[in-house]
């Protein structure tokens, strides 16, 4: 009788466990032959992902380095100031370091800085003409009362364009990192089924 009672108890426990499992599978809402869906796809990186913070630091370093080089190479009272071309050339290209981080060589920020440099050079030429006219020297284009004002406005536009290019490079470098990570990431959604042979994969590129 003791053995019979134990046998019946095991059957009751197995039946109860089966009913609980069936109820859980029905509540999940999935088909009987499929495993519960996984709403988080696996991400496979074809290349190591880049970091937005790294791109920002590189861009800021590219903005600061030209100032340091200009300071280190500055020589007062010289006829051939090397600090001017060094500062101008490095200031033109180095803020794009955040874009180089993701493989982009040329940027719109470099074009903006080139345009700002042209504005500044035109403005300096107007100011120089105004100074020469004030000393009574002859200038090729003649002396005009508004030369100095035009020069200052042109220099201001050049500086504003140059500073604006820094803001653009910082923001666009972060955007380039996000685009790089999207292009080099594959999303895979595995779907396991018990009533078929193999594994079904769905990918997003």
mmCIF file with all atom_site columns, N, CA and C in Angstrom, residues 95-149:
data_model
loop_
_atom_site.group_PDB
_atom_site.id
_atom_site.type_symbol
_atom_site.label_atom_id
_atom_site.label_alt_id
_atom_site.label_comp_id
_atom_site.label_asym_id
_atom_site.label_entity_id
_atom_site.label_seq_id
_atom_site.pdbx_PDB_ins_code
_atom_site.Cartn_x
_atom_site.Cartn_y
_atom_site.Cartn_z
_atom_site.occupancy
_atom_site.B_iso_or_equiv
_atom_site.pdbx_formal_charge
_atom_site.auth_seq_id
_atom_site.auth_comp_id
_atom_site.auth_asym_id
_atom_site.auth_atom_id
_atom_site.pdbx_PDB_model_num
ATOM 1   N N  . UNK A 1 95  ? 41.765 70.461  -36.934 1.00 0.00 ? 95  UNK A N  1
ATOM 2   C CA . UNK A 1 95  ? 40.451 70.229  -36.307 1.00 0.00 ? 95  UNK A CA 1
ATOM 3   C C  . UNK A 1 95  ? 39.642 69.096  -36.942 1.00 0.00 ? 95  UNK A C  1
ATOM 4   N N  . UNK A 1 96  ? 40.102 68.587  -38.082 1.00 0.00 ? 96  UNK A N  1
ATOM 5   C CA . UNK A 1 96  ? 39.409 67.454  -38.713 1.00 0.00 ? 96  UNK A CA 1
ATOM 6   C C  . UNK A 1 96  ? 39.877 66.119  -38.164 1.00 0.00 ? 96  UNK A C  1
ATOM 7   N N  . UNK A 1 97  ? 40.672 66.111  -37.103 1.00 0.00 ? 97  UNK A N  1
ATOM 8   C CA . UNK A 1 97  ? 41.186 64.849  -36.555 1.00 0.00 ? 97  UNK A CA 1
ATOM 9   C C  . UNK A 1 97  ? 40.072 63.911  -36.104 1.00 0.00 ? 97  UNK A C  1
ATOM 10  N N  . UNK A 1 98  ? 38.978 64.477  -35.611 1.00 0.00 ? 98  UNK A N  1
ATOM 11  C CA . UNK A 1 98  ? 37.849 63.629  -35.222 1.00 0.00 ? 98  UNK A CA 1
ATOM 12  C C  . UNK A 1 98  ? 37.250 62.892  -36.393 1.00 0.00 ? 98  UNK A C  1
ATOM 13  N N  . UNK A 1 99  ? 37.293 63.490  -37.587 1.00 0.00 ? 99  UNK A N  1
ATOM 14  C CA . UNK A 1 99  ? 36.810 62.825  -38.793 1.00 0.00 ? 99  UNK A CA 1
ATOM 15  C C  . UNK A 1 99  ? 37.828 61.801  -39.299 1.00 0.00 ? 99  UNK A C  1
ATOM 16  N N  . UNK A 1 100 ? 39.109 62.098  -39.154 1.00 0.00 ? 100 UNK A N  1
ATOM 17  C CA . UNK A 1 100 ? 40.127 61.120  -39.546 1.00 0.00 ? 100 UNK A CA 1
ATOM 18  C C  . UNK A 1 100 ? 39.989 59.852  -38.723 1.00 0.00 ? 100 UNK A C  1
ATOM 19  N N  . UNK A 1 101 ? 39.509 59.978  -37.513 1.00 0.00 ? 101 UNK A N  1
ATOM 20  C CA . UNK A 1 101 ? 39.325 58.829  -36.619 1.00 0.00 ? 101 UNK A CA 1
ATOM 21  C C  . UNK A 1 101 ? 38.409 57.774  -37.230 1.00 0.00 ? 101 UNK A C  1
ATOM 22  N N  . UNK A 1 102 ? 37.443 58.210  -38.053 1.00 0.00 ? 102 UNK A N  1
ATOM 23  C CA . UNK A 1 102 ? 36.522 57.259  -38.687 1.00 0.00 ? 102 UNK A CA 1
ATOM 24  C C  . UNK A 1 102 ? 36.808 57.097  -40.172 1.00 0.00 ? 102 UNK A C  1
ATOM 25  N N  . UNK A 1 103 ? 37.957 57.603  -40.638 1.00 0.00 ? 103 UNK A N  1
ATOM 26  C CA . UNK A 1 103 ? 38.346 57.382  -42.024 1.00 0.00 ? 103 UNK A CA 1
ATOM 27  C C  . UNK A 1 103 ? 37.977 58.476  -42.996 1.00 0.00 ? 103 UNK A C  1
ATOM 28  N N  . UNK A 1 104 ? 37.418 59.587  -42.531 1.00 0.00 ? 104 UNK A N  1
ATOM 29  C CA . UNK A 1 104 ? 37.102 60.719  -43.394 1.00 0.00 ? 104 UNK A CA 1
ATOM 30  C C  . UNK A 1 104 ? 38.281 61.668  -43.446 1.00 0.00 ? 104 UNK A C  1
ATOM 31  N N  . UNK A 1 105 ? 38.750 62.003  -44.642 1.00 0.00 ? 105 UNK A N  1
ATOM 32  C CA . UNK A 1 105 ? 39.922 62.867  -44.779 1.00 0.00 ? 105 UNK A CA 1
ATOM 33  C C  . UNK A 1 105 ? 39.513 64.326  -44.876 1.00 0.00 ? 105 UNK A C  1
ATOM 34  N N  . UNK A 1 106 ? 38.733 64.661  -45.880 1.00 0.00 ? 106 UNK A N  1
ATOM 35  C CA . UNK A 1 106 ? 38.281 66.031  -46.060 1.00 0.00 ? 106 UNK A CA 1
ATOM 36  C C  . UNK A 1 106 ? 36.938 66.275  -45.391 1.00 0.00 ? 106 UNK A C  1
ATOM 37  N N  . UNK A 1 107 ? 36.743 67.486  -44.890 1.00 0.00 ? 107 UNK A N  1
ATOM 38  C CA . UNK A 1 107 ? 35.489 67.820  -44.212 1.00 0.00 ? 107 UNK A CA 1
ATOM 39  C C  . UNK A 1 107 ? 35.007 69.186  -44.681 1.00 0.00 ? 107 UNK A C  1
ATOM 40  N N  . UNK A 1 108 ? 33.718 69.439  -44.488 1.00 0.00 ? 108 UNK A N  1
ATOM 41  C CA . UNK A 1 108 ? 33.176 70.758  -44.783 1.00 0.00 ? 108 UNK A CA 1
ATOM 42  C C  . UNK A 1 108 ? 33.760 71.815  -43.842 1.00 0.00 ? 108 UNK A C  1
ATOM 43  N N  . UNK A 1 109 ? 34.165 71.393  -42.644 1.00 0.00 ? 109 UNK A N  1
ATOM 44  C CA . UNK A 1 109 ? 34.786 72.323  -41.726 1.00 0.00 ? 109 UNK A CA 1
ATOM 45  C C  . UNK A 1 109 ? 36.071 72.909  -42.293 1.00 0.00 ? 109 UNK A C  1
ATOM 46  N N  . UNK A 1 110 ? 36.845 72.099  -43.018 1.00 0.00 ? 110 UNK A N  1
ATOM 47  C CA . UNK A 1 110 ? 38.061 72.604  -43.647 1.00 0.00 ? 110 UNK A CA 1
ATOM 48  C C  . UNK A 1 110 ? 37.735 73.641  -44.715 1.00 0.00 ? 110 UNK A C  1
ATOM 49  N N  . UNK A 1 111 ? 36.683 73.410  -45.475 1.00 0.00 ? 111 UNK A N  1
ATOM 50  C CA . UNK A 1 111 ? 36.265 74.396  -46.478 1.00 0.00 ? 111 UNK A CA 1
ATOM 51  C C  . UNK A 1 111 ? 35.800 75.688  -45.808 1.00 0.00 ? 111 UNK A C  1
ATOM 52  N N  . UNK A 1 112 ? 35.086 75.543  -44.689 1.00 0.00 ? 112 UNK A N  1
ATOM 53  C CA . UNK A 1 112 ? 34.647 76.739  -43.965 1.00 0.00 ? 112 UNK A CA 1
ATOM 54  C C  . UNK A 1 112 ? 35.848 77.546  -43.465 1.00 0.00 ? 112 UNK A C  1
ATOM 55  N N  . UNK A 1 113 ? 36.855 76.856  -42.942 1.00 0.00 ? 113 UNK A N  1
ATOM 56  C CA . UNK A 1 113 ? 38.039 77.566  -42.455 1.00 0.00 ? 113 UNK A CA 1
ATOM 57  C C  . UNK A 1 113 ? 38.797 78.215  -43.610 1.00 0.00 ? 113 UNK A C  1
ATOM 58  N N  . UNK A 1 114 ? 38.834 77.556  -44.754 1.00 0.00 ? 114 UNK A N  1
ATOM 59  C CA . UNK A 1 114 ? 39.491 78.151  -45.911 1.00 0.00 ? 114 UNK A CA 1
ATOM 60  C C  . UNK A 1 114 ? 38.770 79.419  -46.350 1.00 0.00 ? 114 UNK A C  1
ATOM 61  N N  . UNK A 1 115 ? 37.442 79.378  -46.340 1.00 0.00 ? 115 UNK A N  1
ATOM 62  C CA . UNK A 1 115 ? 36.677 80.577  -46.666 1.00 0.00 ? 115 UNK A CA 1
ATOM 63  C C  . UNK A 1 115 ? 36.887 81.679  -45.645 1.00 0.00 ? 115 UNK A C  1
ATOM 64  N N  . UNK A 1 116 ? 36.939 81.312  -44.361 1.00 0.00 ? 116 UNK A N  1
ATOM 65  C CA . UNK A 1 116 ? 37.196 82.303  -43.322 1.00 0.00 ? 116 UNK A CA 1
ATOM 66  C C  . UNK A 1 116 ? 38.574 82.922  -43.466 1.00 0.00 ? 116 UNK A C  1
ATOM 67  N N  . UNK A 1 117 ? 39.565 82.100  -43.855 1.00 0.00 ? 117 UNK A N  1
ATOM 68  C CA . UNK A 1 117 ? 40.919 82.629  -44.059 1.00 0.00 ? 117 UNK A CA 1
ATOM 69  C C  . UNK A 1 117 ? 40.945 83.636  -45.202 1.00 0.00 ? 117 UNK A C  1
ATOM 70  N N  . UNK A 1 118 ? 40.197 83.352  -46.270 1.00 0.00 ? 118 UNK A N  1
ATOM 71  C CA . UNK A 1 118 ? 40.145 84.290  -47.398 1.00 0.00 ? 118 UNK A CA 1
ATOM 72  C C  . UNK A 1 118 ? 39.484 85.600  -46.974 1.00 0.00 ? 118 UNK A C  1
ATOM 73  N N  . UNK A 1 119 ? 38.397 85.523  -46.203 1.00 0.00 ? 119 UNK A N  1
ATOM 74  C CA . UNK A 1 119 ? 37.763 86.737  -45.675 1.00 0.00 ? 119 UNK A CA 1
ATOM 75  C C  . UNK A 1 119 ? 38.762 87.567  -44.864 1.00 0.00 ? 119 UNK A C  1
ATOM 76  N N  . UNK A 1 120 ? 39.511 86.896  -44.002 1.00 0.00 ? 120 UNK A N  1
ATOM 77  C CA . UNK A 1 120 ? 40.453 87.607  -43.144 1.00 0.00 ? 120 UNK A CA 1
ATOM 78  C C  . UNK A 1 120 ? 41.571 88.255  -43.961 1.00 0.00 ? 120 UNK A C  1
ATOM 79  N N  . UNK A 1 121 ? 42.066 87.553  -44.968 1.00 0.00 ? 121 UNK A N  1
ATOM 80  C CA . UNK A 1 121 ? 43.143 88.120  -45.792 1.00 0.00 ? 121 UNK A CA 1
ATOM 81  C C  . UNK A 1 121 ? 42.663 89.351  -46.556 1.00 0.00 ? 121 UNK A C  1
ATOM 82  N N  . UNK A 1 122 ? 41.434 89.279  -47.088 1.00 0.00 ? 122 UNK A N  1
ATOM 83  C CA . UNK A 1 122 ? 40.879 90.452  -47.780 1.00 0.00 ? 122 UNK A CA 1
ATOM 84  C C  . UNK A 1 122 ? 40.725 91.602  -46.802 1.00 0.00 ? 122 UNK A C  1
ATOM 85  N N  . UNK A 1 123 ? 40.230 91.305  -45.590 1.00 0.00 ? 123 UNK A N  1
ATOM 86  C CA . UNK A 1 123 ? 40.078 92.355  -44.591 1.00 0.00 ? 123 UNK A CA 1
ATOM 87  C C  . UNK A 1 123 ? 41.402 92.982  -44.210 1.00 0.00 ? 123 UNK A C  1
ATOM 88  N N  . UNK A 1 124 ? 42.450 92.173  -44.058 1.00 0.00 ? 124 UNK A N  1
ATOM 89  C CA . UNK A 1 124 ? 43.766 92.712  -43.712 1.00 0.00 ? 124 UNK A CA 1
ATOM 90  C C  . UNK A 1 124 ? 44.311 93.612  -44.818 1.00 0.00 ? 124 UNK A C  1
ATOM 91  N N  . UNK A 1 125 ? 44.039 93.244  -46.063 1.00 0.00 ? 125 UNK A N  1
ATOM 92  C CA . UNK A 1 125 ? 44.505 94.093  -47.170 1.00 0.00 ? 125 UNK A CA 1
ATOM 93  C C  . UNK A 1 125 ? 43.806 95.456  -47.156 1.00 0.00 ? 125 UNK A C  1
ATOM 94  N N  . UNK A 1 126 ? 42.512 95.465  -46.814 1.00 0.00 ? 126 UNK A N  1
ATOM 95  C CA . UNK A 1 126 ? 41.796 96.741  -46.708 1.00 0.00 ? 126 UNK A CA 1
ATOM 96  C C  . UNK A 1 126 ? 42.353 97.583  -45.564 1.00 0.00 ? 126 UNK A C  1
ATOM 97  N N  . UNK A 1 127 ? 42.618 96.964  -44.422 1.00 0.00 ? 127 UNK A N  1
ATOM 98  C CA . UNK A 1 127 ? 43.173 97.705  -43.287 1.00 0.00 ? 127 UNK A CA 1
ATOM 99  C C  . UNK A 1 127 ? 44.565 98.235  -43.622 1.00 0.00 ? 127 UNK A C  1
ATOM 100 N N  . UNK A 1 128 ? 45.364 97.430  -44.328 1.00 0.00 ? 128 UNK A N  1
ATOM 101 C CA . UNK A 1 128 ? 46.693 97.884  -44.722 1.00 0.00 ? 128 UNK A CA 1
ATOM 102 C C  . UNK A 1 128 ? 46.605 99.088  -45.664 1.00 0.00 ? 128 UNK A C  1
ATOM 103 N N  . UNK A 1 129 ? 45.653 99.038  -46.602 1.00 0.00 ? 129 UNK A N  1
ATOM 104 C CA . UNK A 1 129 ? 45.470 100.194 -47.498 1.00 0.00 ? 129 UNK A CA 1
ATOM 105 C C  . UNK A 1 129 ? 45.083 101.441 -46.708 1.00 0.00 ? 129 UNK A C  1
ATOM 106 N N  . UNK A 1 130 ? 44.206 101.259 -45.703 1.00 0.00 ? 130 UNK A N  1
ATOM 107 C CA . UNK A 1 130 ? 43.803 102.408 -44.897 1.00 0.00 ? 130 UNK A CA 1
ATOM 108 C C  . UNK A 1 130 ? 44.992 102.985 -44.131 1.00 0.00 ? 130 UNK A C  1
ATOM 109 N N  . UNK A 1 131 ? 45.864 102.115 -43.606 1.00 0.00 ? 131 UNK A N  1
ATOM 110 C CA . UNK A 1 131 ? 47.048 102.599 -42.895 1.00 0.00 ? 131 UNK A CA 1
ATOM 111 C C  . UNK A 1 131 ? 47.996 103.330 -43.837 1.00 0.00 ? 131 UNK A C  1
ATOM 112 N N  . UNK A 1 132 ? 48.172 102.804 -45.021 1.00 0.00 ? 132 UNK A N  1
ATOM 113 C CA . UNK A 1 132 ? 49.065 103.462 -45.987 1.00 0.00 ? 132 UNK A CA 1
ATOM 114 C C  . UNK A 1 132 ? 48.496 104.809 -46.421 1.00 0.00 ? 132 UNK A C  1
ATOM 115 N N  . UNK A 1 133 ? 47.194 104.860 -46.596 1.00 0.00 ? 133 UNK A N  1
ATOM 116 C CA . UNK A 1 133 ? 46.577 106.148 -46.968 1.00 0.00 ? 133 UNK A CA 1
ATOM 117 C C  . UNK A 1 133 ? 46.736 107.164 -45.841 1.00 0.00 ? 133 UNK A C  1
ATOM 118 N N  . UNK A 1 134 ? 46.639 106.694 -44.583 1.00 0.00 ? 134 UNK A N  1
ATOM 119 C CA . UNK A 1 134 ? 46.802 107.607 -43.453 1.00 0.00 ? 134 UNK A CA 1
ATOM 120 C C  . UNK A 1 134 ? 48.220 108.167 -43.383 1.00 0.00 ? 134 UNK A C  1
ATOM 121 N N  . UNK A 1 135 ? 49.208 107.406 -43.872 1.00 0.00 ? 135 UNK A N  1
ATOM 122 C CA . UNK A 1 135 ? 50.594 107.891 -43.883 1.00 0.00 ? 135 UNK A CA 1
ATOM 123 C C  . UNK A 1 135 ? 50.904 108.729 -45.125 1.00 0.00 ? 135 UNK A C  1
ATOM 124 N N  . UNK A 1 136 ? 49.908 108.857 -45.999 1.00 0.00 ? 136 UNK A N  1
ATOM 125 C CA . UNK A 1 136 ? 50.109 109.641 -47.209 1.00 0.00 ? 136 UNK A CA 1
ATOM 126 C C  . UNK A 1 136 ? 50.743 108.878 -48.342 1.00 0.00 ? 136 UNK A C  1
ATOM 127 N N  . UNK A 1 137 ? 50.778 107.562 -48.270 1.00 0.00 ? 137 UNK A N  1
ATOM 128 C CA . UNK A 1 137 ? 51.353 106.756 -49.342 1.00 0.00 ? 137 UNK A CA 1
ATOM 129 C C  . UNK A 1 137 ? 50.293 106.470 -50.405 1.00 0.00 ? 137 UNK A C  1
ATOM 130 N N  . UNK A 1 138 ? 50.771 106.205 -51.598 1.00 0.00 ? 138 UNK A N  1
ATOM 131 C CA . UNK A 1 138 ? 49.868 105.864 -52.693 1.00 0.00 ? 138 UNK A CA 1
ATOM 132 C C  . UNK A 1 138 ? 49.559 104.371 -52.655 1.00 0.00 ? 138 UNK A C  1
ATOM 133 N N  . UNK A 1 139 ? 48.294 104.028 -52.924 1.00 0.00 ? 139 UNK A N  1
ATOM 134 C CA . UNK A 1 139 ? 47.877 102.628 -52.995 1.00 0.00 ? 139 UNK A CA 1
ATOM 135 C C  . UNK A 1 139 ? 47.304 102.367 -54.381 1.00 0.00 ? 139 UNK A C  1
ATOM 136 N N  . UNK A 1 140 ? 47.444 101.153 -54.896 1.00 0.00 ? 140 UNK A N  1
ATOM 137 C CA . UNK A 1 140 ? 47.007 100.888 -56.272 1.00 0.00 ? 140 UNK A CA 1
ATOM 138 C C  . UNK A 1 140 ? 45.529 101.180 -56.509 1.00 0.00 ? 140 UNK A C  1
ATOM 139 N N  . UNK A 1 141 ? 44.667 100.846 -55.583 1.00 0.00 ? 141 UNK A N  1
ATOM 140 C CA . UNK A 1 141 ? 43.223 101.011 -55.787 1.00 0.00 ? 141 UNK A CA 1
ATOM 141 C C  . UNK A 1 141 ? 42.697 102.351 -55.312 1.00 0.00 ? 141 UNK A C  1
ATOM 142 N N  . UNK A 1 142 ? 43.557 103.205 -54.803 1.00 0.00 ? 142 UNK A N  1
ATOM 143 C CA . UNK A 1 142 ? 43.111 104.508 -54.318 1.00 0.00 ? 142 UNK A CA 1
ATOM 144 C C  . UNK A 1 142 ? 42.689 104.460 -52.862 1.00 0.00 ? 142 UNK A C  1
ATOM 145 N N  . UNK A 1 143 ? 42.528 105.631 -52.280 1.00 0.00 ? 143 UNK A N  1
ATOM 146 C CA . UNK A 1 143 ? 42.153 105.743 -50.872 1.00 0.00 ? 143 UNK A CA 1
ATOM 147 C C  . UNK A 1 143 ? 40.658 106.039 -50.749 1.00 0.00 ? 143 UNK A C  1
ATOM 148 N N  . UNK A 1 144 ? 40.022 105.274 -49.877 1.00 0.00 ? 144 UNK A N  1
ATOM 149 C CA . UNK A 1 144 ? 38.594 105.464 -49.630 1.00 0.00 ? 144 UNK A CA 1
ATOM 150 C C  . UNK A 1 144 ? 38.380 105.565 -48.125 1.00 0.00 ? 144 UNK A C  1
ATOM 151 N N  . UNK A 1 145 ? 37.398 106.347 -47.752 1.00 0.00 ? 145 UNK A N  1
ATOM 152 C CA . UNK A 1 145 ? 37.166 106.599 -46.329 1.00 0.00 ? 145 UNK A CA 1
ATOM 153 C C  . UNK A 1 145 ? 36.715 105.353 -45.576 1.00 0.00 ? 145 UNK A C  1
ATOM 154 N N  . UNK A 1 146 ? 36.062 104.414 -46.275 1.00 0.00 ? 146 UNK A N  1
ATOM 155 C CA . UNK A 1 146 ? 35.509 103.238 -45.587 1.00 0.00 ? 146 UNK A CA 1
ATOM 156 C C  . UNK A 1 146 ? 36.416 102.016 -45.693 1.00 0.00 ? 146 UNK A C  1
ATOM 157 N N  . UNK A 1 147 ? 37.643 102.178 -46.129 1.00 0.00 ? 147 UNK A N  1
ATOM 158 C CA . UNK A 1 147 ? 38.542 101.019 -46.248 1.00 0.00 ? 147 UNK A CA 1
ATOM 159 C C  . UNK A 1 147 ? 38.721 100.293 -44.920 1.00 0.00 ? 147 UNK A C  1
ATOM 160 N N  . UNK A 1 148 ? 38.942 101.060 -43.864 1.00 0.00 ? 148 UNK A N  1
ATOM 161 C CA . UNK A 1 148 ? 39.191 100.434 -42.562 1.00 0.00 ? 148 UNK A CA 1
ATOM 162 C C  . UNK A 1 148 ? 37.941 99.710  -42.064 1.00 0.00 ? 148 UNK A C  1
ATOM 163 N N  . UNK A 1 149 ? 36.779 100.321 -42.255 1.00 0.00 ? 149 UNK A N  1
ATOM 164 C CA . UNK A 1 149 ? 35.531 99.681  -41.813 1.00 0.00 ? 149 UNK A CA 1
ATOM 165 C C  . UNK A 1 149 ? 35.286 98.391  -42.578 1.00 0.00 ? 149 UNK A C  1
#
